[in-house]
Amino acid sequence: MPTPIDPRGKDNPSTYFVHNQHDEAEMIRLLLQDQFITAGMGSVLAGLERPEAFQHVLDVACGPGGWVLETAALYPTMQITGIDISWRMIEYARAQAQARRLARQVDFQVMDAMHPLQFSDNTFDLVNMRFASSFLHLKEWPVILNELLRVARPGGTVRVTESGSDQTGGPTSNSPTYERMLSMLLCAGEKAGYGDHPQRWGVAHRLDELLTEAGCQQVQMRPYRLEFVAGTAAGESIYQDAMYMFQNTRPLIDTWGCGSTDYQELYQQMLVEMQQPGFHVFWNLSSAWGIKAHD
Ligand SMILES: C[S@@+](CC[C@H](N)C(=O)[O-])C[C@H]1O[C@@H](n2cnc3c(N)ncnc32)[C@H](O)[C@@H]1O
């Protein structure tokens, strides 16, 4: 029985880096981002051995459900649950499940991942979570990983994917203005507690360490390097991503005093630079996964 959508039409309060989750612009950005991230990594379950063996799968902070739906379409025997704090994302994901005739295979629920998850111990063969640094402060990582392990079954897999690598932060480009905009966002991220370094957001560089500390065994970590070049489909994707990202995160940037008075001019300049021949972005990602031990 799916949880009812919040009839008050309000999102739950959250620590998400986009303050106005009512704004459909963030949902549009997440739909675009899901497609190019999954494509860039090669597949929804890139790196995992025998993915067809997973029967019960949980995706934490699933957004509008792109990863869940794509995984369900590729693996018709899987039962996949997606949870997100935003009822708007869940409402959209449920509608997509109906439209794509995947509703019997998937279940989307409104749930706050910062509280104990409403699932029994030892439930899922795979627990997946991508881009949780968008709402988890550094100190909360060990708590949530313990919770992901609790709901994974013994022998099950916990997999986490984040922007950045052990060497560098997430995206880098040859546009000075894109870099400047990014540095304002990173400044806000550090001050808000999502990261601990002005050039790095989140925990991608130590995902393997965190999984091991949480009790995962056989931990593996894999880096990905995605390339986006102006004039290609990928270049258009990153252009759209930046167009939404630097509007949607402006309240965060301003809250932490990391913006500048000419923010809007810089934003327009960035969009121009991103369309010039030769413009490129490299985006480093890391995925780490491990196994929950049998008692
Ligand atoms: C950057 S998006 C990633 C979406 C999806 N995992 C993906 O990779 O395409 C992060 C998502 O986390 C959700 N979120 C924020 N705070 C949350 C919380 N406390 N519990 C569950 N979801 C949360 C947001 O609503 C948003 O959909």
PDB file of C-alpha atoms and ligand atoms in Angstrom:
ATOM      1  CA  MET A   1       0.000   0.000   0.000  1.00  0.00           C
ATOM      2  CA  PRO A   2       1.752   3.234  -1.068  1.00  0.00           C
ATOM      3  CA  THR A   3       2.003   6.043   1.465  1.00  0.00           C
ATOM      4  CA  PRO A   4      -0.401   8.878   0.631  1.00  0.00           C
ATOM      5  CA  ILE A   5       1.008  12.020  -0.889  1.00  0.00           C
ATOM      6  CA  ASP A   6       1.101  14.909   1.612  1.00  0.00           C
ATOM      7  CA  PRO A   7      -2.291  16.570   1.045  1.00  0.00           C
ATOM      8  CA  ARG A   8      -1.028  19.918   2.324  1.00  0.00           C
ATOM      9  CA  GLY A   9       1.055  20.180  -0.807  1.00  0.00           C
ATOM     10  CA  LYS A  10       4.217  21.044   1.103  1.00  0.00           C
ATOM     11  CA  ASP A  11       7.585  19.395   1.079  1.00  0.00           C
ATOM     12  CA  ASN A  12       9.015  18.061   4.307  1.00  0.00           C
ATOM     13  CA  PRO A  13      11.722  20.283   5.773  1.00  0.00           C
ATOM     14  CA  SER A  14      15.118  19.017   4.704  1.00  0.00           C
ATOM     15  CA  THR A  15      18.808  19.785   4.627  1.00  0.00           C
ATOM     16  CA  TYR A  16      18.862  19.511   0.815  1.00  0.00           C
ATOM     17  CA  PHE A  17      21.222  21.955  -0.882  1.00  0.00           C
ATOM     18  CA  VAL A  18      18.378  23.330  -2.993  1.00  0.00           C
ATOM     19  CA  HIS A  19      16.284  25.238  -0.492  1.00  0.00           C
ATOM     20  CA  ASN A  20      13.167  25.594  -2.595  1.00  0.00           C
ATOM     21  CA  GLN A  21      12.178  22.034  -3.368  1.00  0.00           C
ATOM     22  CA  HIS A  22       8.762  23.307  -4.517  1.00  0.00           C
ATOM     23  CA  ASP A  23      10.551  24.591  -7.562  1.00  0.00           C
ATOM     24  CA  GLU A  24      10.017  22.234 -10.471  1.00  0.00           C
ATOM     25  CA  ALA A  25      13.333  23.410 -11.861  1.00  0.00           C
ATOM     26  CA  GLU A  26      15.158  21.061  -9.474  1.00  0.00           C
ATOM     27  CA  MET A  27      13.104  18.092 -10.567  1.00  0.00           C
ATOM     28  CA  ILE A  28      13.871  18.883 -14.197  1.00  0.00           C
ATOM     29  CA  ARG A  29      17.585  19.141 -13.357  1.00  0.00           C
ATOM     30  CA  LEU A  30      17.528  15.782 -11.570  1.00  0.00           C
ATOM     31  CA  LEU A  31      15.785  14.087 -14.504  1.00  0.00           C
ATOM     32  CA  LEU A  32      18.453  15.376 -16.886  1.00  0.00           C
ATOM     33  CA  GLN A  33      21.304  14.581 -14.508  1.00  0.00           C
ATOM     34  CA  ASP A  34      20.121  11.030 -13.906  1.00  0.00           C
ATOM     35  CA  GLN A  35      20.333  10.285 -17.615  1.00  0.00           C
ATOM     36  CA  PHE A  36      23.823  11.580 -18.231  1.00  0.00           C
ATOM     37  CA  ILE A  37      25.259  10.190 -15.012  1.00  0.00           C
ATOM     38  CA  THR A  38      23.936   6.673 -15.643  1.00  0.00           C
ATOM     39  CA  ALA A  39      25.055   6.847 -19.287  1.00  0.00           C
ATOM     40  CA  GLY A  40      28.485   8.134 -18.233  1.00  0.00           C
ATOM     41  CA  MET A  41      28.935   5.319 -15.725  1.00  0.00           C
ATOM     42  CA  GLY A  42      27.961   2.753 -18.341  1.00  0.00           C
ATOM     43  CA  SER A  43      24.846   1.339 -16.660  1.00  0.00           C
ATOM     44  CA  VAL A  44      22.603   1.546 -13.593  1.00  0.00           C
ATOM     45  CA  LEU A  45      24.498  -1.218 -11.782  1.00  0.00           C
ATOM     46  CA  ALA A  46      27.978  -0.514 -13.171  1.00  0.00           C
ATOM     47  CA  GLY A  47      30.740  -2.388 -11.371  1.00  0.00           C
ATOM     48  CA  LEU A  48      28.515  -4.918  -9.560  1.00  0.00           C
ATOM     49  CA  GLU A  49      28.923  -8.611 -10.254  1.00  0.00           C
ATOM     50  CA  ARG A  50      25.824 -10.645 -11.158  1.00  0.00           C
ATOM     51  CA  PRO A  51      23.354  -7.752 -10.786  1.00  0.00           C
ATOM     52  CA  GLU A  52      20.534  -9.974 -12.060  1.00  0.00           C
ATOM     53  CA  ALA A  53      20.750 -11.890  -8.752  1.00  0.00           C
ATOM     54  CA  PHE A  54      19.359  -8.952  -6.748  1.00  0.00           C
ATOM     55  CA  GLN A  55      15.660  -9.449  -6.009  1.00  0.00           C
ATOM     56  CA  HIS A  56      14.800  -6.771  -3.453  1.00  0.00           C
ATOM     57  CA  VAL A  57      16.439  -3.400  -4.008  1.00  0.00           C
ATOM     58  CA  LEU A  58      16.207  -0.070  -2.165  1.00  0.00           C
ATOM     59  CA  ASP A  59      17.210   3.294  -3.660  1.00  0.00           C
ATOM     60  CA  VAL A  60      17.650   5.958  -0.975  1.00  0.00           C
ATOM     61  CA  ALA A  61      16.935   9.596  -1.964  1.00  0.00           C
ATOM     62  CA  CYS A  62      15.659   8.417  -5.340  1.00  0.00           C
ATOM     63  CA  GLY A  63      14.592  11.867  -6.591  1.00  0.00           C
ATOM     64  CA  PRO A  64      12.054  11.639  -9.437  1.00  0.00           C
ATOM     65  CA  GLY A  65      12.823   7.933  -9.784  1.00  0.00           C
ATOM     66  CA  GLY A  66      15.001   7.755 -12.901  1.00  0.00           C
ATOM     67  CA  TRP A  67      17.463   5.190 -11.536  1.00  0.00           C
ATOM     68  CA  VAL A  68      14.704   2.995 -10.045  1.00  0.00           C
ATOM     69  CA  LEU A  69      12.648   2.958 -13.234  1.00  0.00           C
ATOM     70  CA  GLU A  70      15.611   2.313 -15.504  1.00  0.00           C
ATOM     71  CA  THR A  71      16.779  -0.534 -13.260  1.00  0.00           C
ATOM     72  CA  ALA A  72      13.277  -2.048 -13.145  1.00  0.00           C
ATOM     73  CA  ALA A  73      12.996  -1.882 -16.936  1.00  0.00           C
ATOM     74  CA  LEU A  74      16.351  -3.639 -17.376  1.00  0.00           C
ATOM     75  CA  TYR A  75      15.790  -6.298 -14.693  1.00  0.00           C
ATOM     76  CA  PRO A  76      12.142  -7.453 -14.808  1.00  0.00           C
ATOM     77  CA  THR A  77      12.524  -9.835 -11.832  1.00  0.00           C
ATOM     78  CA  MET A  78      13.625  -7.128  -9.384  1.00  0.00           C
ATOM     79  CA  GLN A  79      11.291  -5.471  -6.878  1.00  0.00           C
ATOM     80  CA  ILE A  80      12.604  -1.970  -6.281  1.00  0.00           C
ATOM     81  CA  THR A  81      11.640   0.554  -3.606  1.00  0.00           C
ATOM     82  CA  GLY A  82      12.589   4.213  -3.959  1.00  0.00           C
ATOM     83  CA  ILE A  83      12.354   6.658  -1.064  1.00  0.00           C
ATOM     84  CA  ASP A  84      12.708  10.424  -1.043  1.00  0.00           C
ATOM     85  CA  ILE A  85      11.812  13.193   1.371  1.00  0.00           C
ATOM     86  CA  SER A  86      10.071  15.174  -1.344  1.00  0.00           C
ATOM     87  CA  TRP A  87       6.464  14.237  -2.062  1.00  0.00           C
ATOM     88  CA  ARG A  88       6.722  16.040  -5.411  1.00  0.00           C
ATOM     89  CA  MET A  89       9.542  13.759  -6.530  1.00  0.00           C
ATOM     90  CA  ILE A  90       7.634  10.697  -5.316  1.00  0.00           C
ATOM     91  CA  GLU A  91       4.420  11.815  -6.979  1.00  0.00           C
ATOM     92  CA  TYR A  92       6.245  12.247 -10.286  1.00  0.00           C
ATOM     93  CA  ALA A  93       8.054   8.897  -9.909  1.00  0.00           C
ATOM     94  CA  ARG A  94       4.768   7.072  -9.257  1.00  0.00           C
ATOM     95  CA  ALA A  95       3.161   8.643 -12.339  1.00  0.00           C
ATOM     96  CA  GLN A  96       6.151   7.593 -14.442  1.00  0.00           C
ATOM     97  CA  ALA A  97       5.922   4.049 -13.083  1.00  0.00           C
ATOM     98  CA  GLN A  98       2.300   3.889 -14.254  1.00  0.00           C
ATOM     99  CA  ALA A  99       3.113   5.428 -17.635  1.00  0.00           C
ATOM    100  CA  ARG A 100       5.993   2.995 -18.217  1.00  0.00           C
ATOM    101  CA  ARG A 101       3.941   0.000 -16.983  1.00  0.00           C
ATOM    102  CA  LEU A 102       6.425  -0.681 -14.194  1.00  0.00           C
ATOM    103  CA  ALA A 103       4.092  -0.040 -11.253  1.00  0.00           C
ATOM    104  CA  ARG A 104       3.969  -3.687 -10.177  1.00  0.00           C
ATOM    105  CA  GLN A 105       7.747  -3.831  -9.910  1.00  0.00           C
ATOM    106  CA  VAL A 106       8.393  -0.572  -8.084  1.00  0.00           C
ATOM    107  CA  ASP A 107       7.202   1.173  -4.936  1.00  0.00           C
ATOM    108  CA  PHE A 108       7.909   4.843  -4.214  1.00  0.00           C
ATOM    109  CA  GLN A 109       7.528   6.173  -0.673  1.00  0.00           C
ATOM    110  CA  VAL A 110       7.962   9.545   0.978  1.00  0.00           C
ATOM    111  CA  MET A 111      10.535   8.970   3.722  1.00  0.00           C
ATOM    112  CA  ASP A 112      13.202  10.997   5.494  1.00  0.00           C
ATOM    113  CA  ALA A 113      16.523   9.159   5.268  1.00  0.00           C
ATOM    114  CA  MET A 114      17.851  11.148   8.227  1.00  0.00           C
ATOM    115  CA  HIS A 115      15.505   9.214  10.503  1.00  0.00           C
ATOM    116  CA  PRO A 116      15.484   5.462  11.055  1.00  0.00           C
ATOM    117  CA  LEU A 117      14.249   3.913   7.803  1.00  0.00           C
ATOM    118  CA  GLN A 118      10.788   2.352   8.000  1.00  0.00           C
ATOM    119  CA  PHE A 119      12.017  -1.081   6.922  1.00  0.00           C
ATOM    120  CA  SER A 120      12.818  -4.182   8.943  1.00  0.00           C
ATOM    121  CA  ASP A 121      16.384  -5.386   9.489  1.00  0.00           C
ATOM    122  CA  ASN A 122      17.821  -7.633   6.747  1.00  0.00           C
ATOM    123  CA  THR A 123      15.302  -6.699   4.022  1.00  0.00           C
ATOM    124  CA  PHE A 124      17.195  -5.801   0.825  1.00  0.00           C
ATOM    125  CA  ASP A 125      19.691  -7.599  -1.436  1.00  0.00           C
ATOM    126  CA  LEU A 126      20.987  -4.233  -2.642  1.00  0.00           C
ATOM    127  CA  VAL A 127      20.791  -0.800  -1.030  1.00  0.00           C
ATOM    128  CA  ASN A 128      21.798   1.964  -3.438  1.00  0.00           C
ATOM    129  CA  MET A 129      22.313   5.666  -2.730  1.00  0.00           C
ATOM    130  CA  ARG A 130      23.561   8.279  -5.196  1.00  0.00           C
ATOM    131  CA  PHE A 131      24.449  11.928  -4.508  1.00  0.00           C
ATOM    132  CA  ALA A 132      23.470  11.940  -0.831  1.00  0.00           C
ATOM    133  CA  SER A 133      26.087  14.620  -0.160  1.00  0.00           C
ATOM    134  CA  SER A 134      23.425  16.975  -1.465  1.00  0.00           C
ATOM    135  CA  PHE A 135      21.669  16.647   1.912  1.00  0.00           C
ATOM    136  CA  LEU A 136      24.028  14.833   4.325  1.00  0.00           C
ATOM    137  CA  HIS A 137      26.395  16.870   6.439  1.00  0.00           C
ATOM    138  CA  LEU A 138      29.752  15.195   7.069  1.00  0.00           C
ATOM    139  CA  LYS A 139      28.893  14.072  10.587  1.00  0.00           C
ATOM    140  CA  GLU A 140      25.756  12.251   9.382  1.00  0.00           C
ATOM    141  CA  TRP A 141      27.503   9.842   7.000  1.00  0.00           C
ATOM    142  CA  PRO A 142      28.383   7.146   9.572  1.00  0.00           C
ATOM    143  CA  VAL A 143      24.815   7.219  10.921  1.00  0.00           C
ATOM    144  CA  ILE A 144      23.152   6.739   7.540  1.00  0.00           C
ATOM    145  CA  LEU A 145      25.606   4.040   6.426  1.00  0.00           C
ATOM    146  CA  ASN A 146      24.811   2.071   9.595  1.00  0.00           C
ATOM    147  CA  GLU A 147      21.159   2.369   8.722  1.00  0.00           C
ATOM    148  CA  LEU A 148      21.731   1.206   5.116  1.00  0.00           C
ATOM    149  CA  LEU A 149      23.590  -1.813   6.483  1.00  0.00           C
ATOM    150  CA  ARG A 150      20.820  -2.557   8.953  1.00  0.00           C
ATOM    151  CA  VAL A 151      18.198  -2.863   6.205  1.00  0.00           C
ATOM    152  CA  ALA A 152      20.514  -4.845   3.886  1.00  0.00           C
ATOM    153  CA  ARG A 153      20.302  -8.599   4.311  1.00  0.00           C
ATOM    154  CA  PRO A 154      23.424 -10.559   5.356  1.00  0.00           C
ATOM    155  CA  GLY A 155      25.370 -11.143   2.137  1.00  0.00           C
ATOM    156  CA  GLY A 156      23.594  -8.153   0.559  1.00  0.00           C
ATOM    157  CA  THR A 157      25.342  -5.182  -1.043  1.00  0.00           C
ATOM    158  CA  VAL A 158      25.435  -1.524  -0.026  1.00  0.00           C
ATOM    159  CA  ARG A 159      26.502   0.798  -2.858  1.00  0.00           C
ATOM    160  CA  VAL A 160      27.128   4.541  -2.701  1.00  0.00           C
ATOM    161  CA  THR A 161      27.958   6.899  -5.572  1.00  0.00           C
ATOM    162  CA  GLU A 162      29.208  10.451  -5.120  1.00  0.00           C
ATOM    163  CA  SER A 163      30.646  13.334  -7.090  1.00  0.00           C
ATOM    164  CA  GLY A 164      34.442  13.583  -6.776  1.00  0.00           C
ATOM    165  CA  SER A 165      37.299  11.117  -6.473  1.00  0.00           C
ATOM    166  CA  ASP A 166      40.225  10.350  -4.196  1.00  0.00           C
ATOM    167  CA  GLN A 167      42.301  12.828  -6.237  1.00  0.00           C
ATOM    168  CA  THR A 168      39.969  15.732  -7.006  1.00  0.00           C
ATOM    169  CA  GLY A 169      36.521  17.226  -6.493  1.00  0.00           C
ATOM    170  CA  GLY A 170      33.640  16.719  -8.946  1.00  0.00           C
ATOM    171  CA  PRO A 171      33.442  18.787 -12.145  1.00  0.00           C
ATOM    172  CA  THR A 172      36.291  20.884 -13.595  1.00  0.00           C
ATOM    173  CA  SER A 173      36.201  22.895 -16.793  1.00  0.00           C
ATOM    174  CA  ASN A 174      38.189  25.240 -19.027  1.00  0.00           C
ATOM    175  CA  SER A 175      35.644  28.057 -18.585  1.00  0.00           C
ATOM    176  CA  PRO A 176      36.905  30.585 -16.011  1.00  0.00           C
ATOM    177  CA  THR A 177      33.366  31.670 -15.207  1.00  0.00           C
ATOM    178  CA  TYR A 178      32.048  28.119 -14.746  1.00  0.00           C
ATOM    179  CA  GLU A 179      34.963  27.590 -12.346  1.00  0.00           C
ATOM    180  CA  ARG A 180      34.130  30.802 -10.505  1.00  0.00           C
ATOM    181  CA  MET A 181      30.470  29.785 -10.128  1.00  0.00           C
ATOM    182  CA  LEU A 182      31.548  26.361  -8.937  1.00  0.00           C
ATOM    183  CA  SER A 183      33.881  27.876  -6.346  1.00  0.00           C
ATOM    184  CA  MET A 184      30.976  29.878  -4.887  1.00  0.00           C
ATOM    185  CA  LEU A 185      28.943  26.687  -4.560  1.00  0.00           C
ATOM    186  CA  LEU A 186      31.853  24.806  -2.993  1.00  0.00           C
ATOM    187  CA  CYS A 187      32.405  27.673  -0.561  1.00  0.00           C
ATOM    188  CA  ALA A 188      28.759  27.375   0.543  1.00  0.00           C
ATOM    189  CA  GLY A 189      29.060  23.585   0.738  1.00  0.00           C
ATOM    190  CA  GLU A 190      32.022  23.798   3.084  1.00  0.00           C
ATOM    191  CA  LYS A 191      30.455  26.451   5.309  1.00  0.00           C
ATOM    192  CA  ALA A 192      27.173  24.544   5.488  1.00  0.00           C
ATOM    193  CA  GLY A 193      29.008  21.371   6.556  1.00  0.00           C
ATOM    194  CA  TYR A 194      28.577  19.162   3.458  1.00  0.00           C
ATOM    195  CA  GLY A 195      32.323  19.152   2.908  1.00  0.00           C
ATOM    196  CA  ASP A 196      35.551  19.965   4.688  1.00  0.00           C
ATOM    197  CA  HIS A 197      37.548  21.588   1.914  1.00  0.00           C
ATOM    198  CA  PRO A 198      37.009  24.660  -0.310  1.00  0.00           C
ATOM    199  CA  GLN A 199      37.643  22.604  -3.462  1.00  0.00           C
ATOM    200  CA  ARG A 200      35.747  19.494  -2.522  1.00  0.00           C
ATOM    201  CA  TRP A 201      32.115  18.747  -1.668  1.00  0.00           C
ATOM    202  CA  GLY A 202      31.237  15.606   0.248  1.00  0.00           C
ATOM    203  CA  VAL A 203      32.997  12.348   0.975  1.00  0.00           C
ATOM    204  CA  ALA A 204      33.762  10.771  -2.423  1.00  0.00           C
ATOM    205  CA  HIS A 205      37.485  10.572  -1.608  1.00  0.00           C
ATOM    206  CA  ARG A 206      36.836   8.289   1.380  1.00  0.00           C
ATOM    207  CA  LEU A 207      33.711   6.318   0.497  1.00  0.00           C
ATOM    208  CA  ASP A 208      35.592   3.018   0.829  1.00  0.00           C
ATOM    209  CA  GLU A 209      36.872   3.993   4.298  1.00  0.00           C
ATOM    210  CA  LEU A 210      33.370   4.972   5.453  1.00  0.00           C
ATOM    211  CA  LEU A 211      31.827   1.723   4.189  1.00  0.00           C
ATOM    212  CA  THR A 212      34.543  -0.295   5.921  1.00  0.00           C
ATOM    213  CA  GLU A 213      34.040   1.617   9.182  1.00  0.00           C
ATOM    214  CA  ALA A 214      30.296   0.922   8.945  1.00  0.00           C
ATOM    215  CA  GLY A 215      31.066  -2.801   8.841  1.00  0.00           C
ATOM    216  CA  CYS A 216      30.979  -3.609   5.099  1.00  0.00           C
ATOM    217  CA  GLN A 217      33.281  -6.353   3.888  1.00  0.00           C
ATOM    218  CA  GLN A 218      35.049  -6.820   0.526  1.00  0.00           C
ATOM    219  CA  VAL A 219      34.767  -3.076  -0.106  1.00  0.00           C
ATOM    220  CA  GLN A 220      35.615  -1.927  -3.626  1.00  0.00           C
ATOM    221  CA  MET A 221      35.775   1.566  -5.057  1.00  0.00           C
ATOM    222  CA  ARG A 222      35.714   2.594  -8.698  1.00  0.00           C
ATOM    223  CA  PRO A 223      36.361   6.047 -10.198  1.00  0.00           C
ATOM    224  CA  TYR A 224      34.537   7.381 -13.268  1.00  0.00           C
ATOM    225  CA  ARG A 225      35.549  10.322 -15.422  1.00  0.00           C
ATOM    226  CA  LEU A 226      32.755  11.785 -17.519  1.00  0.00           C
ATOM    227  CA  GLU A 227      33.564  14.157 -20.377  1.00  0.00           C
ATOM    228  CA  PHE A 228      31.265  16.846 -21.752  1.00  0.00           C
ATOM    229  CA  VAL A 229      32.299  18.807 -24.853  1.00  0.00           C
ATOM    230  CA  ALA A 230      30.442  21.793 -26.347  1.00  0.00           C
ATOM    231  CA  GLY A 231      28.640  20.961 -29.570  1.00  0.00           C
ATOM    232  CA  THR A 232      27.846  17.368 -28.554  1.00  0.00           C
ATOM    233  CA  ALA A 233      24.785  15.877 -26.845  1.00  0.00           C
ATOM    234  CA  ALA A 234      26.821  15.549 -23.638  1.00  0.00           C
ATOM    235  CA  GLY A 235      27.854  19.205 -23.921  1.00  0.00           C
ATOM    236  CA  GLU A 236      24.195  20.211 -24.187  1.00  0.00           C
ATOM    237  CA  SER A 237      23.416  18.118 -21.066  1.00  0.00           C
ATOM    238  CA  ILE A 238      26.035  19.802 -18.929  1.00  0.00           C
ATOM    239  CA  TYR A 239      24.941  23.204 -20.226  1.00  0.00           C
ATOM    240  CA  GLN A 240      21.365  22.487 -19.074  1.00  0.00           C
ATOM    241  CA  ASP A 241      22.657  21.106 -15.779  1.00  0.00           C
ATOM    242  CA  ALA A 242      24.634  24.290 -15.079  1.00  0.00           C
ATOM    243  CA  MET A 243      21.724  26.464 -16.188  1.00  0.00           C
ATOM    244  CA  TYR A 244      19.481  24.939 -13.496  1.00  0.00           C
ATOM    245  CA  MET A 245      22.147  24.170 -10.884  1.00  0.00           C
ATOM    246  CA  PHE A 246      23.443  27.716 -10.459  1.00  0.00           C
ATOM    247  CA  GLN A 247      19.928  29.136 -10.198  1.00  0.00           C
ATOM    248  CA  ASN A 248      18.585  26.428  -7.905  1.00  0.00           C
ATOM    249  CA  THR A 249      21.505  26.628  -5.463  1.00  0.00           C
ATOM    250  CA  ARG A 250      21.705  30.410  -5.325  1.00  0.00           C
ATOM    251  CA  PRO A 251      19.765  30.634  -2.029  1.00  0.00           C
ATOM    252  CA  LEU A 252      22.370  28.313  -0.435  1.00  0.00           C
ATOM    253  CA  ILE A 253      25.235  30.368  -1.870  1.00  0.00           C
ATOM    254  CA  ASP A 254      23.703  33.615  -0.582  1.00  0.00           C
ATOM    255  CA  THR A 255      22.833  32.157   2.829  1.00  0.00           C
ATOM    256  CA  TRP A 256      26.490  31.377   3.444  1.00  0.00           C
ATOM    257  CA  GLY A 257      27.780  34.674   2.062  1.00  0.00           C
ATOM    258  CA  CYS A 258      29.619  32.987  -0.817  1.00  0.00           C
ATOM    259  CA  GLY A 259      27.947  34.847  -3.706  1.00  0.00           C
ATOM    260  CA  SER A 260      28.936  38.078  -5.401  1.00  0.00           C
ATOM    261  CA  THR A 261      26.979  41.179  -6.342  1.00  0.00           C
ATOM    262  CA  ASP A 262      27.481  40.410 -10.047  1.00  0.00           C
ATOM    263  CA  TYR A 263      26.202  36.814  -9.684  1.00  0.00           C
ATOM    264  CA  GLN A 264      23.579  37.152 -12.402  1.00  0.00           C
ATOM    265  CA  GLU A 265      26.073  38.655 -14.888  1.00  0.00           C
ATOM    266  CA  LEU A 266      28.554  35.889 -14.130  1.00  0.00           C
ATOM    267  CA  TYR A 267      25.816  33.317 -14.633  1.00  0.00           C
ATOM    268  CA  GLN A 268      25.006  34.727 -18.087  1.00  0.00           C
ATOM    269  CA  GLN A 269      28.706  34.891 -18.964  1.00  0.00           C
ATOM    270  CA  MET A 270      29.118  31.246 -17.917  1.00  0.00           C
ATOM    271  CA  LEU A 271      26.298  30.199 -20.233  1.00  0.00           C
ATOM    272  CA  VAL A 272      27.993  32.014 -23.126  1.00  0.00           C
ATOM    273  CA  GLU A 273      31.373  30.407 -22.376  1.00  0.00           C
ATOM    274  CA  MET A 274      29.791  26.964 -22.149  1.00  0.00           C
ATOM    275  CA  GLN A 275      28.590  27.247 -25.731  1.00  0.00           C
ATOM    276  CA  GLN A 276      31.955  28.207 -27.209  1.00  0.00           C
ATOM    277  CA  PRO A 277      33.756  25.633 -29.389  1.00  0.00           C
ATOM    278  CA  GLY A 278      36.361  23.833 -27.301  1.00  0.00           C
ATOM    279  CA  PHE A 279      34.513  24.238 -24.003  1.00  0.00           C
ATOM    280  CA  HIS A 280      34.662  21.080 -21.910  1.00  0.00           C
ATOM    281  CA  VAL A 281      33.851  19.750 -18.446  1.00  0.00           C
ATOM    282  CA  PHE A 282      35.415  16.689 -16.847  1.00  0.00           C
ATOM    283  CA  TRP A 283      33.311  15.288 -14.012  1.00  0.00           C
ATOM    284  CA  ASN A 284      34.856  12.790 -11.601  1.00  0.00           C
ATOM    285  CA  LEU A 285      32.603  10.381  -9.772  1.00  0.00           C
ATOM    286  CA  SER A 286      33.260   7.547  -7.347  1.00  0.00           C
ATOM    287  CA  SER A 287      31.199   4.499  -6.622  1.00  0.00           C
ATOM    288  CA  ALA A 288      31.979   2.224  -3.672  1.00  0.00           C
ATOM    289  CA  TRP A 289      30.246  -0.907  -2.522  1.00  0.00           C
ATOM    290  CA  GLY A 290      30.657  -3.687   0.007  1.00  0.00           C
ATOM    291  CA  ILE A 291      28.932  -6.718   1.449  1.00  0.00           C
ATOM    292  CA  LYS A 292      27.058  -7.022   4.751  1.00  0.00           C
ATOM    293  CA  ALA A 293      28.605  -9.846   6.735  1.00  0.00           C
ATOM    294  CA  HIS A 294      26.664 -12.925   7.816  1.00  0.00           C
ATOM    295  CA  ASP A 295      26.472 -13.063  11.636  1.00  0.00           C
TER     296      ASP A 295
HETATM  297  C1  LIG B   1      20.888  15.171  -5.810  1.00  0.00           C
HETATM  298  S1  LIG B   1      19.316  14.367  -5.682  1.00  0.00           S
HETATM  299  C2  LIG B   1      19.753  12.718  -6.225  1.00  0.00           C
HETATM  300  C3  LIG B   1      18.579  11.940  -6.757  1.00  0.00           C
HETATM  301  C4  LIG B   1      18.933  10.519  -7.221  1.00  0.00           C
HETATM  302  N1  LIG B   1      19.549   9.745  -6.157  1.00  0.00           N
HETATM  303  C5  LIG B   1      19.849  10.544  -8.401  1.00  0.00           C
HETATM  304  O1  LIG B   1      21.037  10.274  -8.255  1.00  0.00           O
HETATM  305  O2  LIG B   1      19.385  10.838  -9.517  1.00  0.00           O
HETATM  306  C6  LIG B   1      19.090  14.159  -3.953  1.00  0.00           C
HETATM  307  C7  LIG B   1      17.670  13.798  -3.535  1.00  0.00           C
HETATM  308  O3  LIG B   1      17.673  13.665  -2.111  1.00  0.00           O
HETATM  309  C8  LIG B   1      16.397  14.045  -1.641  1.00  0.00           C
HETATM  310  N2  LIG B   1      16.526  14.302  -0.199  1.00  0.00           N
HETATM  311  C9  LIG B   1      16.974  15.409   0.425  1.00  0.00           C
HETATM  312  N3  LIG B   1      16.957  15.245   1.752  1.00  0.00           N
HETATM  313  C10 LIG B   1      16.497  13.996   1.986  1.00  0.00           C
HETATM  314  C11 LIG B   1      16.237  13.226   3.153  1.00  0.00           C
HETATM  315  N4  LIG B   1      16.492  13.715   4.374  1.00  0.00           N
HETATM  316  N5  LIG B   1      15.728  11.979   3.025  1.00  0.00           N
HETATM  317  C12 LIG B   1      15.470  11.468   1.793  1.00  0.00           C
HETATM  318  N6  LIG B   1      15.686  12.148   0.645  1.00  0.00           N
HETATM  319  C13 LIG B   1      16.203  13.389   0.737  1.00  0.00           C
HETATM  320  C14 LIG B   1      16.038  15.233  -2.488  1.00  0.00           C
HETATM  321  O4  LIG B   1      14.631  15.482  -2.453  1.00  0.00           O
HETATM  322  C15 LIG B   1      16.560  14.798  -3.858  1.00  0.00           C
HETATM  323  O5  LIG B   1      15.555  14.171  -4.582  1.00  0.00           O
END
